[in-house]
Short mmCIF file of C-alpha atoms and ligand atoms in Angstrom, two decimals:
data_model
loop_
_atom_site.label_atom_id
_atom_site.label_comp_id
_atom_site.label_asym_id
_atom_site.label_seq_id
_atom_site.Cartn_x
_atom_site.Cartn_y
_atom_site.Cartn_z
CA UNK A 44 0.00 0.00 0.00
CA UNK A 45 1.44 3.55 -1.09
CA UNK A 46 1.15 6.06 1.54
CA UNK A 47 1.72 9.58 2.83
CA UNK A 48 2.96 10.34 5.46
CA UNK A 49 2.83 13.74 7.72
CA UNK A 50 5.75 14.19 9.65
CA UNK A 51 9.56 13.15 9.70
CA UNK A 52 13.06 14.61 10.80
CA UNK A 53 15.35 13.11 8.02
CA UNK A 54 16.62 16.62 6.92
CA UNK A 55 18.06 17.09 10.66
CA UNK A 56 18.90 13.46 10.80
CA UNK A 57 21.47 14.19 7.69
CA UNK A 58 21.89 17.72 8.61
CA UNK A 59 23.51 16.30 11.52
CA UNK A 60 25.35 14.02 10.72
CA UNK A 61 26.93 14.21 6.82
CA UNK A 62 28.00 10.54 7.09
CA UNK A 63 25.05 9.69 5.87
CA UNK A 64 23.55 9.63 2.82
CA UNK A 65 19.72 9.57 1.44
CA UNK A 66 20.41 7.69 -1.56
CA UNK A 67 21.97 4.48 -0.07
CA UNK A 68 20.35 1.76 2.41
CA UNK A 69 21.27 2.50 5.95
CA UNK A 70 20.50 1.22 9.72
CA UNK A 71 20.76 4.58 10.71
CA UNK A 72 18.04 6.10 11.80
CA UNK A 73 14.31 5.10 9.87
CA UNK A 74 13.68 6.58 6.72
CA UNK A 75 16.33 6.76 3.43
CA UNK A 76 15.22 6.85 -0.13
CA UNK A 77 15.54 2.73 -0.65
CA UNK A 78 14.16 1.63 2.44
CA UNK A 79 11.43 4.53 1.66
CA UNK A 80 10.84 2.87 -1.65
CA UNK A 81 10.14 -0.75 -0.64
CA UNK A 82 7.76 0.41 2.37
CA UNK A 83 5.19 2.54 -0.18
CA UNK A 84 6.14 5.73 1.01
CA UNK A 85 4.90 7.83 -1.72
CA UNK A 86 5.84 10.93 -0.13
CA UNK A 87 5.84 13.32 3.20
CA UNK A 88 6.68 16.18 4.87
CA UNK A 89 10.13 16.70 5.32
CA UNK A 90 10.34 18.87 8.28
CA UNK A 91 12.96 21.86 8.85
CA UNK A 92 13.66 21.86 12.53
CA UNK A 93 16.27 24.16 13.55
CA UNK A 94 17.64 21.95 16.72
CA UNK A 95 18.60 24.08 20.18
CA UNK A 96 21.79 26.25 19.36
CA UNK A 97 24.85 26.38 21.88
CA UNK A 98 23.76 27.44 25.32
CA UNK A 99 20.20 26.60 24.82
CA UNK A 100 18.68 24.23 27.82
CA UNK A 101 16.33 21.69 26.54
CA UNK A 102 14.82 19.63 29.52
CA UNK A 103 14.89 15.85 29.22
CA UNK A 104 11.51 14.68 30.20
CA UNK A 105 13.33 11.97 32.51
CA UNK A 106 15.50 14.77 34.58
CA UNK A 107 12.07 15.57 35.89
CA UNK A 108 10.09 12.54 36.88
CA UNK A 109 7.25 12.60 39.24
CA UNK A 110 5.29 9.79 40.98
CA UNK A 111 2.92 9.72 38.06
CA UNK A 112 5.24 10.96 34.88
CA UNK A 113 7.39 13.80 34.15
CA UNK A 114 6.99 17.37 34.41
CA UNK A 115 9.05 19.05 32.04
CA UNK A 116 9.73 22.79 32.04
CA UNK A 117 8.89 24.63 28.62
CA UNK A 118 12.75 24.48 26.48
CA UNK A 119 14.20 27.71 26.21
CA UNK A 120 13.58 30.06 23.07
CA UNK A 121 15.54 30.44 20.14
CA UNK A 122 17.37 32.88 18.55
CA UNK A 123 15.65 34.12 15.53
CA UNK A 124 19.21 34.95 13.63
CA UNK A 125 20.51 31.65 14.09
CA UNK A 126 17.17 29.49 13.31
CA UNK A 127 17.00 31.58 10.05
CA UNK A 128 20.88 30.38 9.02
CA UNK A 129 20.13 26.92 9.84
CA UNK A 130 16.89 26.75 8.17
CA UNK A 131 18.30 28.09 4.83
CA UNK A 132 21.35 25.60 5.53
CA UNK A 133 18.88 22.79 5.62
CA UNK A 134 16.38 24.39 3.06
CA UNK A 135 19.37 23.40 0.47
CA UNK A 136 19.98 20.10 1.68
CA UNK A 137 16.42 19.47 0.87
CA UNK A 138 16.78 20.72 -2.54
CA UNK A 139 19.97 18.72 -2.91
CA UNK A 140 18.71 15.48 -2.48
CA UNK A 141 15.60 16.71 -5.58
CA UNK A 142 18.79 17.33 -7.41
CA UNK A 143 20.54 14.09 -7.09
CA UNK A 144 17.65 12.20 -7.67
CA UNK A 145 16.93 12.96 -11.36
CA UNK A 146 13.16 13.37 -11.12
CA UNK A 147 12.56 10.79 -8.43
CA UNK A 148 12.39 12.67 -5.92
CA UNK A 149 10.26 16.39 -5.91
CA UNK A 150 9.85 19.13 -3.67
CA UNK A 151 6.03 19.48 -4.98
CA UNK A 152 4.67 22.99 -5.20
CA UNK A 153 0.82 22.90 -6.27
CA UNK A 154 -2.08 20.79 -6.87
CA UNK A 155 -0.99 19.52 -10.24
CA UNK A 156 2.52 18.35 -9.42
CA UNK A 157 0.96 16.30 -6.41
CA UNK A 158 -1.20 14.66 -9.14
CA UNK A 159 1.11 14.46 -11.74
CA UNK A 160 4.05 12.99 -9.08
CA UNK A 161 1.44 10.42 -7.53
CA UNK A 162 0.15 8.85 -10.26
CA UNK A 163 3.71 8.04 -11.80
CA UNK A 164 4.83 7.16 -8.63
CA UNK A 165 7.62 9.48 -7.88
CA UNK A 166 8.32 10.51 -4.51
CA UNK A 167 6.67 13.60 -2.67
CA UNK A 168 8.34 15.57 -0.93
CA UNK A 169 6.54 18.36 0.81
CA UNK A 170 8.55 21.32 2.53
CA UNK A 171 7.58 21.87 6.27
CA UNK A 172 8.86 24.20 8.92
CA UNK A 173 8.73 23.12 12.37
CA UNK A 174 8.17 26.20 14.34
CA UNK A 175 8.27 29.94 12.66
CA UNK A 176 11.60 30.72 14.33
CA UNK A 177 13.50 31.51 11.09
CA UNK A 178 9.82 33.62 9.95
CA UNK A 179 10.58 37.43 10.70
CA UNK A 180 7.78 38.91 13.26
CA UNK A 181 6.75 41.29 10.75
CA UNK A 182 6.53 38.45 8.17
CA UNK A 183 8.35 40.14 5.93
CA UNK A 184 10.83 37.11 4.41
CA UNK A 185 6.92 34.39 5.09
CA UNK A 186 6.70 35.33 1.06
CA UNK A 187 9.98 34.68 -0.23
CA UNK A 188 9.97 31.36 1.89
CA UNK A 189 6.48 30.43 0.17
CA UNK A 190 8.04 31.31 -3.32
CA UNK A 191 10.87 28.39 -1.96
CA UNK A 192 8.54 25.64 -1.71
CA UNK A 193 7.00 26.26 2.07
CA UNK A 194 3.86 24.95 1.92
CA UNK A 195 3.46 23.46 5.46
CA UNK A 196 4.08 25.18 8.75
CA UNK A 197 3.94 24.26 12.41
CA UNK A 198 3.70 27.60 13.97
CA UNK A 199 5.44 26.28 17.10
CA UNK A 200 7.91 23.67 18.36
CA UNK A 201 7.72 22.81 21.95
CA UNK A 202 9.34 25.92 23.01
CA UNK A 203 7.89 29.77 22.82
CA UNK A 204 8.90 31.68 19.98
CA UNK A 205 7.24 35.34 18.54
CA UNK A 206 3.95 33.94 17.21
CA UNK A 207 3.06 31.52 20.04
CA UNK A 208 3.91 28.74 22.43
CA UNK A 209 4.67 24.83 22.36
CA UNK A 210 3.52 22.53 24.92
CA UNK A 211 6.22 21.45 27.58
CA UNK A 212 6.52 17.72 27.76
CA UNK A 213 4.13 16.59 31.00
CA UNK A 214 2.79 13.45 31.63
CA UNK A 215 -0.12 12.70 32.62
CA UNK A 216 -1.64 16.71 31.50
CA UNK A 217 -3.78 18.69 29.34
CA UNK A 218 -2.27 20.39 26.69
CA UNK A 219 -3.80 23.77 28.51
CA UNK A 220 0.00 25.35 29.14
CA UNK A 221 0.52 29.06 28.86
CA UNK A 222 -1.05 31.50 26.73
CA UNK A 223 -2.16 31.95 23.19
CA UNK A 224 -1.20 33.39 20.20
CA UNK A 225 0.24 36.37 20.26
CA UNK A 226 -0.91 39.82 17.66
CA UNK A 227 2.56 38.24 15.22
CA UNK A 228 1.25 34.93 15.89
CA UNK A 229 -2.51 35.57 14.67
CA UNK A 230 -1.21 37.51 11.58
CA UNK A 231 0.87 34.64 10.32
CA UNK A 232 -2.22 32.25 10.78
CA UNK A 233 -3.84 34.93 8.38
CA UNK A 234 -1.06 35.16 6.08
CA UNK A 235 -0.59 31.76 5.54
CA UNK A 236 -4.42 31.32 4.82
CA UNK A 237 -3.71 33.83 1.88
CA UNK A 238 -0.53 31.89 0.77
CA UNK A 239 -2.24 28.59 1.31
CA UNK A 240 0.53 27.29 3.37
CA UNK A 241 -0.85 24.83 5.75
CA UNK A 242 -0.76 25.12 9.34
CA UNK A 243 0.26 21.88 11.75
CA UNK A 244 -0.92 22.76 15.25
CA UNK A 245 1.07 19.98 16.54
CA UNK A 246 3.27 21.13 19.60
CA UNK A 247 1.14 24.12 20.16
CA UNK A 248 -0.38 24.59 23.36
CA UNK A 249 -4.32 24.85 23.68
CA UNK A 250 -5.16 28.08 23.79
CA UNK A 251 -3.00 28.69 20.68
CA UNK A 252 -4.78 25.61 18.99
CA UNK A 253 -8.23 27.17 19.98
CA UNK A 254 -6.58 30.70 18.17
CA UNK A 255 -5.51 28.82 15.01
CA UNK A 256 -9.28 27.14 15.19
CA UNK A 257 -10.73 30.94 15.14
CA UNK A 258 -8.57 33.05 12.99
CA UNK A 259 -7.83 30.27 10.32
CA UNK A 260 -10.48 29.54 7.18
CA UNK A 261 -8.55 25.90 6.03
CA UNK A 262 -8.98 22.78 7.53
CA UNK A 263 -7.29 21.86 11.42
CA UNK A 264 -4.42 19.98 10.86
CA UNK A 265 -1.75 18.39 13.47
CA UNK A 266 0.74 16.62 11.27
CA UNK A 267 2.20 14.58 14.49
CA UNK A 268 -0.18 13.93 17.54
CA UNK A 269 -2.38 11.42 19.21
CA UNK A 270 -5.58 10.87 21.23
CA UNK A 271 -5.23 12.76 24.88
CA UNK A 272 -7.97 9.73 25.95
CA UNK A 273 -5.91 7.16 25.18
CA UNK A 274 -2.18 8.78 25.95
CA UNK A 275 -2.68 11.86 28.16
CA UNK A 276 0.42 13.53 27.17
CA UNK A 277 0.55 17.36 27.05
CA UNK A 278 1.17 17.15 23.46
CA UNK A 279 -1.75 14.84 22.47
CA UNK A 280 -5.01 15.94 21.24
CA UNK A 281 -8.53 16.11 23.47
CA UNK A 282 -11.91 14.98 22.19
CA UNK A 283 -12.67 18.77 22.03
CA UNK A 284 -9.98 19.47 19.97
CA UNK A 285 -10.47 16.38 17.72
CA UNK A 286 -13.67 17.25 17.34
CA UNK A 287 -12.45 20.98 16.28
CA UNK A 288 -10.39 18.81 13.51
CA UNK A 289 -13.25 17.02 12.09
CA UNK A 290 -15.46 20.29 11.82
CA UNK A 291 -13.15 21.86 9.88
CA UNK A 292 -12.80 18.81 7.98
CA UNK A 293 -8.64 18.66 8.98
CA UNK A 294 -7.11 15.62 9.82
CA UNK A 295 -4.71 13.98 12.46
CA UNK A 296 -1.28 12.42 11.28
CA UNK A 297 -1.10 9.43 14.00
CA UNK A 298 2.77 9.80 14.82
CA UNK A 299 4.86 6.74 16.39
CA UNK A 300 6.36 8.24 19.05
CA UNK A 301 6.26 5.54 21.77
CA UNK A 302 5.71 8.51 24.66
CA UNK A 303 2.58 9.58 22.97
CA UNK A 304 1.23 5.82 22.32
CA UNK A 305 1.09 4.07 25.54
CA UNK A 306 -0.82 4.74 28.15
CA UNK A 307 1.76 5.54 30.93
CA UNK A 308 3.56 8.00 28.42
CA UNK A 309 6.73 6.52 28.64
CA UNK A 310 9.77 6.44 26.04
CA UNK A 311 10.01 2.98 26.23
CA UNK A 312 10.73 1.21 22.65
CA UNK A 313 9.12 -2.12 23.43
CA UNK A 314 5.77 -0.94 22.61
CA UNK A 315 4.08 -2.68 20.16
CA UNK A 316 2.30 -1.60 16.82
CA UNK A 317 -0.80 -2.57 18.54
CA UNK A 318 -1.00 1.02 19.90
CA UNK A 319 -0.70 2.98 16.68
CA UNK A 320 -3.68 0.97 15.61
CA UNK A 321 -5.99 2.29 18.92
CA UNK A 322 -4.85 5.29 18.68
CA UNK A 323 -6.29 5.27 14.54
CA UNK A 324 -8.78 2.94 15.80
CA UNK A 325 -9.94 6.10 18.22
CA UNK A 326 -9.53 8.74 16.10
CA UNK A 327 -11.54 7.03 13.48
CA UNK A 328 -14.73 5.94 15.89
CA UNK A 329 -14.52 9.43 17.29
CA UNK A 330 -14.49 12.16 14.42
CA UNK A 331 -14.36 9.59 11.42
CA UNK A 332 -12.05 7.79 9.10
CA UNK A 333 -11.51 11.05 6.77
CA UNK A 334 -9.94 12.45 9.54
CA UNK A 335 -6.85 10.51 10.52
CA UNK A 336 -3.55 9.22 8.44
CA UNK A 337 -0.12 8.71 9.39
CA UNK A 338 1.92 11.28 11.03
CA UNK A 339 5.44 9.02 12.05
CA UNK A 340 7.97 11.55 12.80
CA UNK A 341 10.16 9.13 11.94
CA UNK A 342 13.99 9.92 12.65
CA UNK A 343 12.77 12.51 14.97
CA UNK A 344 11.93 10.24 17.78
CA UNK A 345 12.00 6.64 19.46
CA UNK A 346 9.49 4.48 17.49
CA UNK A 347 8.12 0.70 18.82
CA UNK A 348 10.56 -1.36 18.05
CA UNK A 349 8.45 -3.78 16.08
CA UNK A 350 8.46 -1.30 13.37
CA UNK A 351 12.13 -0.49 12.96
CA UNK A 352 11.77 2.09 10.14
CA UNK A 353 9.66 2.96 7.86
CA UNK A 354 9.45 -0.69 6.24
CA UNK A 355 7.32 -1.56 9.55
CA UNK A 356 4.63 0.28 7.76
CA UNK A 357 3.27 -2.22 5.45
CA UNK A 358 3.16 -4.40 8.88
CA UNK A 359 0.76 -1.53 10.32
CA UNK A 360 -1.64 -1.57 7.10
CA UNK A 361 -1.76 -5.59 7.89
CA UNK A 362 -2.95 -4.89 11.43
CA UNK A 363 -5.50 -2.31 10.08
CA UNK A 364 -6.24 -5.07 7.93
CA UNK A 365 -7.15 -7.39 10.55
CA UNK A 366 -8.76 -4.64 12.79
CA UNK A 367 -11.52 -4.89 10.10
CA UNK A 368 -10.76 -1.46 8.15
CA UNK A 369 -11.85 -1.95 4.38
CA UNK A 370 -9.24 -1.42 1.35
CA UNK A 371 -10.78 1.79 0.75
CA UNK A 372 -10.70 2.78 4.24
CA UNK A 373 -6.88 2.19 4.39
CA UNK A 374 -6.48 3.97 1.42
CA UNK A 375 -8.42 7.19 3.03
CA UNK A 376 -5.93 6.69 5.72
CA UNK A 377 -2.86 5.87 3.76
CA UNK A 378 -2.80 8.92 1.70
CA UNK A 379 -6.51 10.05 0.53
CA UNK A 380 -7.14 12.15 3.47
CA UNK A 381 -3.72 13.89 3.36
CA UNK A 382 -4.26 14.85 -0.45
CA UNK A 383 -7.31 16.00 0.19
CA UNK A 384 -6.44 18.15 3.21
CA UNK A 385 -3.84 19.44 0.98
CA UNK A 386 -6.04 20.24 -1.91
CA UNK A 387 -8.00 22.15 0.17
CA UNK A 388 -5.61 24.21 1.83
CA UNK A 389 -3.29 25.13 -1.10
CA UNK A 390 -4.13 28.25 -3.60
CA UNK A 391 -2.70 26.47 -6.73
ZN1 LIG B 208 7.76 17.19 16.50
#
């Protein structure tokens, strides 16, 4: 089965560490262009995360353990200057790997070019941001970024920036941390409506979620996050806000991240498969099957180890299978519902 998928770090993963390369099979990490190809992954967003510069503190969930969880404080925030050089750094790595891979491999743009690149089966790749830290408070360079291919943006990671704030990492809690949008933050929302650059509300705190949910006219999308009812994580989703999702016909990307799975929100890799399927199973019963896809964050976090990489998806699908979702349901959820949430959010 060919599917999309909504969230993944390879970009930092090779950013990081030049060693590695996209082109050839790898244990590294999950996701590289051959083991891509013999999962189905037809395409994703390739996130842009500038990671913490020197001298930035970001807390590790287990330096703060309670009796029930963790209690993380919120990670310090970046340095607009810095984010910016990164993100341009990593902007061209992305564009790279299009150019090494002679048409195999495209940075897709518009409505057509998704077509035309999924029905001959080349792989999509769709630029994302995660967090606006490199986007100028007066949004003055949001244009020239569009014009580079940024057509999906999660306003915040989990740290505050000038638009908004991310959710700290608590377990068990309500993604109700901290304050909304701010005046920046509610004219990006605006301006990226008029660009058509999607919005992922995924690390945003609630009140900035409920923002997005009133000042934005496309659909409610988090790219990477999971049912609050069955995981309650701080960065999880309520019934509230799912249901916010489904009225504005959005969608949730189910990511793998074992600390948003399990019940007990802990990072540990022997979870099973079994959970990504509840959590779709959920998400499905609750809002409806047009609503939820795949949202891995693959090299970006610890995954169950039953999946490995991203050639553990096809083993998904075949518990989806056996859950009793239809082919055409597990189509919906393998890429369907992510090219029509796209389609509906892009101008062209
Ligand atoms: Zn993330």
């Amino acid at each position: 089965m060919q599917f999309f998928d909504g969230h993944n770090d390879t970009i930092l993963k090779l950013y990081m560490n030049k060693n590695i390369d996209f082109f050839s099979e790898s244990c590294e990490g999950h996701l590289d262009i051959v083991r891509a190809r013999r999962a189905g992954f037809a395409g994703g967003f390739f996130a842009v995360f500038p990671p913490p510069h020197k001298g930035l503190s970001v807390p590790n969930p287990e330096d703060y353990l309670t009796e029930e969880g963790y209690d993380a404080p919120l990670a310090e925030a970046a340095d607009h200057g810095a984010c910016l050089k990164v993100t341009n750094e990593m902007v061209n790595l992305l564009y790279h790997l299009e150019e090494r891979a002679n048409g195999d491999f495209i940075i897709v743009k518009d409505r057509k070019q998704l077509k035309k690149a999924v029905k001959k089966g080349k792989m999509v790749s769709i630029l994302h941001f995660e967090g606006a830290e490199a986007i100028k408070k007066d949004l003055s360079n949001l244009e020239s970024f569009h014009k580079k291919g940024l057509r999906s943006l999660g306003l915040v990671w989990s740290r505050p920036n000038d638009f908004g704030q991310g959710v700290p990492y608590r377990f068990p809690s309500t993604p109700d941390i901290g304050p909304g949008l701010s005046e920046a933050g509610i004219h990006l929302v605006k301006k990226c409506n008029e660009l058509g650059i999607m919005l992922d509300t995924s690390h945003l705190n609630e009140q900035g979620f409920w923002d997005v949910v009133k000042y934005s006219n496309a659909p409610i999308v988090a790219t990477h996050s999971n049912a609050h009812a069955l995981c309650p994580i701080s960065r999880n989703l309520t019934d509230k806000q799912l249901a916010a999702v489904r009225d504005t016909n959005g969608l949730v990307g189910v990511t793998f991240s074992v600390n948003m799975l399990r019940k007990d929100g802990k990072m540990n890799h022997t979870t099973t498969s079994d959970e990504i399927i509840a959590h779709i199973r959920y998400i499905a019963d609750t809002i409806g099957i047009e609503h939820v896809a795949l949202g891995s964050d693959f090299d970006g976090t610890t995954i169950p180890d039953q999946m490995k990489d991203v050639t553990g998806v096809p083993q998904v699908f075949e518990l989806l299978k056996q859950e009793g979702f239809s082919t055409k349901e597990l189509k919906m959820i393998a890429q369907d519902n992510w090219i029509r949430v796209l389609n509906e959010t892009w101008k062209s």
